[in-house]
Every structure is written in structure tokens, then in C-alpha cells.
Amino acid sequence: MSARLDGALAVVTAGTAGIGRAIVLRLAAEGADVIATGTSEERAAALRAEGGGAVRTLVGDGSTLEHLAELTRAVGEDGRAVDVLVLNAGRDVEATPIVDTTPEMFDHVSDLNFRGTFLTARSIVPAMADGGRIVLVSSIAGHNGGPGHSVYNATKAAVRSLARTLTAELADRRIRANAVSPGPIATAGFDRFTGGSAAIEQAVAAQIPVGRIGRPEEVASAVLFLATAESSFIAGAELVVDGGMTQA
């Protein structure tokens, strides 16, 4: 039985750690060749070692036009059309009320989360195969508007909205765009959020009907579904992976 992405070319932003790393390894396991971006050469090297020859990496700041130009060149040098584009890059600052959020803090978050995501789509979509799939990694933060993270929340809502617009604009090429919105997931980012406190983690888990924090591999499974023909009649939609937290 052949893998679901045999011979496909995938691009995954922020793919060397956390959720992105799990996505890269899952796509590669299903037969895709993956170009993954990241910010750490050490993590990139470890990912290449685990992914074998199926994984190539590009290290840089995903919010800059220089990095985007390098990614576009790498895709062009491959010589194949991109079948799957996963836009996963995102970051936040320490919890800060709106009135204390500086323009620099605003730019730091929005330049990667939305501007970088938008410009990456703008650059890579022309290199995509007709019938390709785009998966944007949003967050339930785009729904719940939690205090102290106003810019992150708003940019993740914008990322979810972008899935709708891309689907509408690319309908003539049969390119489907969908969003995946994770809840609390066991990553380094979640550890920073809790400060390593087991009590805080337990308090968060208590709000989730499934009763625990999610795993990066569970988000990767959702992304894989949207990246294959199994989701062929799903477009412009959002798949929430939060253990029921937003429904509780």
C-alpha cells in the first residue's frame, strides 16, 4: 500500500520544532519530500537526521523578505511544483495588556504571524500545483480573546480568515486552503506559558473535556488529513484540535 503523499513536494514554515517538527516528520513518513524552515541550525540538523533524505531545511527569520526570497529560490531550484504548503510560523510576547503593548511588540508578533504568513502564501502559491493543498496553522486564541495576548489573538484570527480568501481566490486552480486551530499543546511554547508549573498545566488541562494537554503529533494528524485527498471536499474550513476546550 503506497503512502498518501508519495512523490509530493511539501513546504512547512517553522518546521524544526514543536508542532511544525511533528508535521514535517508526518508528511515525510507519508512519502513527501519536505522543505522546512526554522530559526535554529542545531534543530534543523536534528530534523534532517531524523527525516533522512526526505527533509531539507532553511534557517532564517521567517518575518524578513530576505528569508522569504531564499525560500522561494529553494522551491524554484527543486524544479517541481509544490503540492502541500503548511503555514505554521507564529510567536508571541509575554502577556501584556493592550494599553501597555508597544509598537515594537505589535510588530514583533504581527510581522511573523500574519505578515510573514501572508507574504509566504503570496510567494509560494504561484509555484504550487493545480489541485494543491494549503494548511494554515491558526489557534483557538483567535476565538477566545484571552487577556494579555491581544496581538497574537488577532493575528491568529487573521490567519484563519486567510484560509477562506485563499480558497475563494484559488478556486479556478482547485487549490484548497484550510486552517487547523490547536488548543494547548505540549511544546516549548506551552512550557513558557506555564513557566514549567505543573499546577498551571493541571489547571489548563482541567478546562479540557478530554482531560489532558494535546500532543504535537495530534495536530500533525489533522494537518495530514487536510493535506491529502481524504479531505477532498473540505475547503475554506477550520479544524479545531483542542480536546473540546472551546466547546466546554
CSV table of C-alpha atoms in Angstrom, one decimal:
chain,number,residue,atom,x,y,z
A,1,MET,CA,0.0,0.0,0.0
A,2,SER,CA,1.5,3.3,-1.1
A,3,ALA,CA,1.9,6.3,1.3
A,4,ARG,CA,-0.6,9.1,0.9
A,5,LEU,CA,1.9,11.7,-0.3
A,6,ASP,CA,4.3,9.6,-2.4
A,7,GLY,CA,6.3,11.9,-4.7
A,8,ALA,CA,4.7,15.1,-3.3
A,9,LEU,CA,6.7,18.3,-2.5
A,10,ALA,CA,5.7,20.0,0.7
A,11,VAL,CA,6.8,23.3,2.2
A,12,VAL,CA,6.4,23.7,6.0
A,13,THR,CA,7.3,27.0,7.7
A,14,ALA,CA,8.6,26.9,11.3
A,15,GLY,CA,9.1,23.2,10.8
A,16,THR,CA,12.1,22.4,13.0
A,17,ALA,CA,10.5,22.4,16.5
A,18,GLY,CA,7.2,21.7,18.3
A,19,ILE,CA,4.1,21.3,16.1
A,20,GLY,CA,6.0,22.2,12.9
A,21,ARG,CA,8.5,19.4,13.5
A,22,ALA,CA,5.8,16.9,14.1
A,23,ILE,CA,4.1,18.0,10.8
A,24,VAL,CA,7.3,17.7,8.8
A,25,LEU,CA,8.0,14.2,10.1
A,26,ARG,CA,4.4,13.0,9.5
A,27,LEU,CA,4.4,14.3,5.9
A,28,ALA,CA,7.8,12.7,5.2
A,29,ALA,CA,6.6,9.4,6.7
A,30,GLU,CA,3.7,9.5,4.2
A,31,GLY,CA,6.2,9.9,1.3
A,32,ALA,CA,6.5,13.6,0.8
A,33,ASP,CA,9.8,15.5,0.2
A,34,VAL,CA,9.7,18.4,2.6
A,35,ILE,CA,11.4,21.8,2.7
A,36,ALA,CA,11.2,23.0,6.3
A,37,THR,CA,12.1,26.4,7.6
A,38,GLY,CA,13.3,27.3,11.1
A,39,THR,CA,15.4,29.6,13.2
A,40,SER,CA,18.0,27.1,14.7
A,41,GLU,CA,20.6,25.3,12.7
A,42,GLU,CA,21.0,22.8,15.6
A,43,ARG,CA,17.3,21.9,15.5
A,44,ALA,CA,17.4,21.9,11.7
A,45,ALA,CA,20.3,19.4,11.6
A,46,ALA,CA,18.5,17.1,14.1
A,47,LEU,CA,15.4,17.3,11.9
A,48,ARG,CA,17.3,16.4,8.8
A,49,ALA,CA,18.9,13.4,10.6
A,50,GLU,CA,15.5,12.1,11.7
A,51,GLY,CA,13.8,12.8,8.4
A,52,GLY,CA,16.5,11.3,6.3
A,53,GLY,CA,16.9,12.4,2.7
A,54,ALA,CA,13.2,13.4,2.5
A,55,VAL,CA,13.8,16.6,4.6
A,56,ARG,CA,15.7,19.7,3.6
A,57,THR,CA,15.9,22.8,5.9
A,58,LEU,CA,16.3,26.5,5.5
A,59,VAL,CA,17.3,28.5,8.6
A,60,GLY,CA,16.5,32.2,9.0
A,61,ASP,CA,14.0,34.8,10.3
A,62,GLY,CA,10.6,34.0,8.7
A,63,SER,CA,9.5,37.6,9.2
A,64,THR,CA,12.0,39.0,6.7
A,65,LEU,CA,11.8,39.4,3.0
A,66,GLU,CA,15.4,38.1,2.7
A,67,HIS,CA,14.4,34.8,4.2
A,68,LEU,CA,11.3,34.6,2.0
A,69,ALA,CA,13.4,35.2,-1.1
A,70,GLU,CA,15.7,32.3,0.0
A,71,LEU,CA,12.7,30.0,0.4
A,72,THR,CA,11.3,31.0,-3.0
A,73,ARG,CA,14.7,30.2,-4.5
A,74,ALA,CA,14.9,26.8,-2.8
A,75,VAL,CA,11.5,25.9,-4.1
A,76,GLY,CA,12.5,27.0,-7.6
A,77,GLU,CA,15.7,25.1,-7.5
A,78,ASP,CA,13.8,21.9,-6.7
A,79,GLY,CA,12.2,22.1,-10.1
A,80,ARG,CA,8.8,20.6,-9.0
A,81,ALA,CA,5.5,22.2,-8.2
A,82,VAL,CA,4.6,22.5,-4.6
A,83,ASP,CA,1.8,20.1,-3.7
A,84,VAL,CA,1.4,21.0,0.0
A,85,LEU,CA,2.1,24.3,1.8
A,86,VAL,CA,1.8,24.4,5.5
A,87,LEU,CA,2.0,27.9,7.0
A,88,ASN,CA,2.9,27.3,10.7
A,89,ALA,CA,5.1,30.2,11.8
A,90,GLY,CA,4.0,32.1,14.8
A,91,ARG,CA,5.3,33.8,18.0
A,92,ASP,CA,4.1,35.8,20.9
A,93,VAL,CA,5.5,38.1,23.6
A,94,GLU,CA,5.0,37.9,27.4
A,95,ALA,CA,1.4,38.6,28.5
A,96,THR,CA,0.9,42.4,28.2
A,97,PRO,CA,-2.3,44.4,28.4
A,98,ILE,CA,-3.3,46.3,25.2
A,99,VAL,CA,-2.6,49.7,26.8
A,100,ASP,CA,1.0,48.6,27.6
A,101,THR,CA,1.7,47.0,24.2
A,102,THR,CA,4.4,49.0,22.4
A,103,PRO,CA,4.5,49.4,18.6
A,104,GLU,CA,7.7,47.3,18.7
A,105,MET,CA,5.9,44.4,20.5
A,106,PHE,CA,3.0,44.7,18.0
A,107,ASP,CA,5.3,44.5,15.0
A,108,HIS,CA,7.3,41.6,16.5
A,109,VAL,CA,4.2,39.4,16.7
A,110,SER,CA,2.3,40.6,13.6
A,111,ASP,CA,5.4,40.6,11.3
A,112,LEU,CA,5.7,36.9,11.6
A,113,ASN,CA,2.2,35.6,12.5
A,114,PHE,CA,0.3,37.4,9.7
A,115,ARG,CA,2.6,39.5,7.5
A,116,GLY,CA,5.0,36.6,7.2
A,117,THR,CA,2.3,34.1,6.6
A,118,PHE,CA,0.5,36.3,4.0
A,119,LEU,CA,3.7,37.1,2.1
A,120,THR,CA,4.8,33.4,2.2
A,121,ALA,CA,1.5,32.4,0.6
A,122,ARG,CA,1.8,35.2,-1.9
A,123,SER,CA,5.3,33.9,-2.9
A,124,ILE,CA,4.7,30.2,-2.9
A,125,VAL,CA,1.2,29.9,-4.4
A,126,PRO,CA,2.4,30.7,-7.9
A,127,ALA,CA,4.8,27.7,-7.6
A,128,MET,CA,2.0,25.3,-6.4
A,129,ALA,CA,0.5,22.5,-8.5
A,130,ASP,CA,-3.1,22.9,-9.5
A,131,GLY,CA,-5.1,20.9,-7.0
A,132,GLY,CA,-2.6,21.6,-4.3
A,133,ARG,CA,-3.4,22.0,-0.6
A,134,ILE,CA,-2.7,24.8,1.8
A,135,VAL,CA,-2.9,24.3,5.6
A,136,LEU,CA,-2.7,27.4,7.8
A,137,VAL,CA,-1.9,26.8,11.5
A,138,SER,CA,-4.1,29.2,13.5
A,139,SER,CA,-5.1,28.8,17.2
A,140,ILE,CA,-8.1,28.7,19.4
A,141,ALA,CA,-6.6,32.0,20.7
A,142,GLY,CA,-8.2,33.5,17.6
A,143,HIS,CA,-11.6,32.7,19.1
A,144,ASN,CA,-11.3,33.1,22.8
A,145,GLY,CA,-9.6,36.5,23.0
A,146,GLY,CA,-7.7,35.7,26.2
A,147,PRO,CA,-6.3,38.7,28.1
A,148,GLY,CA,-2.7,39.8,27.7
A,149,HIS,CA,-2.2,38.4,24.2
A,150,SER,CA,-4.2,40.8,22.0
A,151,VAL,CA,-1.8,40.9,19.1
A,152,TYR,CA,-1.3,37.1,19.0
A,153,ASN,CA,-5.1,36.5,19.2
A,154,ALA,CA,-5.9,39.0,16.4
A,155,THR,CA,-3.2,37.7,14.1
A,156,LYS,CA,-4.3,34.1,14.5
A,157,ALA,CA,-7.9,35.2,13.7
A,158,ALA,CA,-6.5,36.8,10.6
A,159,VAL,CA,-4.7,33.6,9.6
A,160,ARG,CA,-7.9,31.6,9.9
A,161,SER,CA,-9.6,34.2,7.7
A,162,LEU,CA,-6.9,33.9,5.1
A,163,ALA,CA,-7.9,30.3,4.5
A,164,ARG,CA,-11.3,31.5,3.3
A,165,THR,CA,-9.9,34.1,1.0
A,166,LEU,CA,-7.2,31.8,-0.5
A,167,THR,CA,-9.9,29.1,-1.2
A,168,ALA,CA,-12.1,31.7,-3.0
A,169,GLU,CA,-9.2,33.2,-5.0
A,170,LEU,CA,-7.7,29.9,-6.0
A,171,ALA,CA,-10.9,28.0,-6.9
A,172,ASP,CA,-10.1,28.0,-10.6
A,173,ARG,CA,-6.9,26.1,-9.8
A,174,ARG,CA,-8.6,23.7,-7.4
A,175,ILE,CA,-6.2,24.6,-4.6
A,176,ARG,CA,-7.9,24.1,-1.3
A,177,ALA,CA,-6.9,26.1,1.8
A,178,ASN,CA,-8.0,25.2,5.3
A,179,ALA,CA,-7.0,26.1,8.8
A,180,VAL,CA,-6.0,24.0,11.8
A,181,SER,CA,-6.5,25.7,15.2
A,182,PRO,CA,-4.8,23.9,18.1
A,183,GLY,CA,-5.6,24.3,21.7
A,184,PRO,CA,-3.0,23.8,24.5
A,185,ILE,CA,-0.3,21.6,23.0
A,186,ALA,CA,2.8,20.2,24.9
A,187,THR,CA,5.5,22.3,23.2
A,188,ALA,CA,8.3,24.6,24.4
A,189,GLY,CA,5.9,27.5,23.8
A,190,PHE,CA,3.3,25.9,26.2
A,191,ASP,CA,6.1,25.4,28.8
A,192,ARG,CA,6.9,29.1,28.6
A,193,PHE,CA,3.3,29.9,29.1
A,194,THR,CA,3.1,27.8,32.2
A,195,GLY,CA,6.6,28.7,33.4
A,196,GLY,CA,7.1,25.0,33.9
A,197,SER,CA,4.5,24.9,36.6
A,198,ALA,CA,2.7,21.6,37.0
A,199,ALA,CA,-0.1,23.3,38.9
A,200,ILE,CA,-0.8,25.7,36.0
A,201,GLU,CA,-0.7,22.8,33.5
A,202,GLN,CA,-3.2,20.9,35.6
A,203,ALA,CA,-5.4,23.9,35.8
A,204,VAL,CA,-5.4,24.2,32.0
A,205,ALA,CA,-6.0,20.5,31.5
A,206,ALA,CA,-9.0,20.7,33.8
A,207,GLN,CA,-10.7,23.1,31.3
A,208,ILE,CA,-10.3,20.5,28.5
A,209,PRO,CA,-13.0,17.8,28.3
A,210,VAL,CA,-10.5,15.2,27.1
A,211,GLY,CA,-8.7,15.9,30.4
A,212,ARG,CA,-5.1,16.5,29.2
A,213,ILE,CA,-2.8,18.7,27.1
A,214,GLY,CA,-2.6,17.8,23.4
A,215,ARG,CA,0.4,16.4,21.7
A,216,PRO,CA,2.1,17.9,18.6
A,217,GLU,CA,1.6,14.6,16.7
A,218,GLU,CA,-2.2,15.0,17.1
A,219,VAL,CA,-2.0,18.4,15.4
A,220,ALA,CA,0.2,16.8,12.7
A,221,SER,CA,-2.5,14.2,12.1
A,222,ALA,CA,-5.1,16.9,11.4
A,223,VAL,CA,-2.7,18.7,9.0
A,224,LEU,CA,-2.1,15.4,7.2
A,225,PHE,CA,-5.8,14.9,6.7
A,226,LEU,CA,-6.2,18.3,5.2
A,227,ALA,CA,-3.1,17.8,3.0
A,228,THR,CA,-4.4,14.6,1.3
A,229,ALA,CA,-7.3,13.6,-0.9
A,230,GLU,CA,-9.1,12.3,2.2
A,231,SER,CA,-10.3,15.9,2.7
A,232,SER,CA,-11.1,16.5,-0.9
A,233,PHE,CA,-14.5,18.2,-0.3
A,234,ILE,CA,-13.3,20.4,2.6
A,235,ALA,CA,-12.2,23.9,1.7
A,236,GLY,CA,-12.0,27.2,3.5
A,237,ALA,CA,-12.8,25.4,6.7
A,238,GLU,CA,-11.3,25.3,10.2
A,239,LEU,CA,-10.4,22.1,12.1
A,240,VAL,CA,-10.2,22.7,15.8
A,241,VAL,CA,-7.8,20.4,17.7
A,242,ASP,CA,-8.3,21.3,21.3
A,243,GLY,CA,-9.8,18.3,23.1
A,244,GLY,CA,-13.1,20.1,23.2
A,245,MET,CA,-11.9,23.1,25.1
A,246,THR,CA,-13.7,25.7,23.1
A,247,GLN,CA,-17.0,23.7,23.4
A,248,ALA,CA,-16.8,23.2,27.2
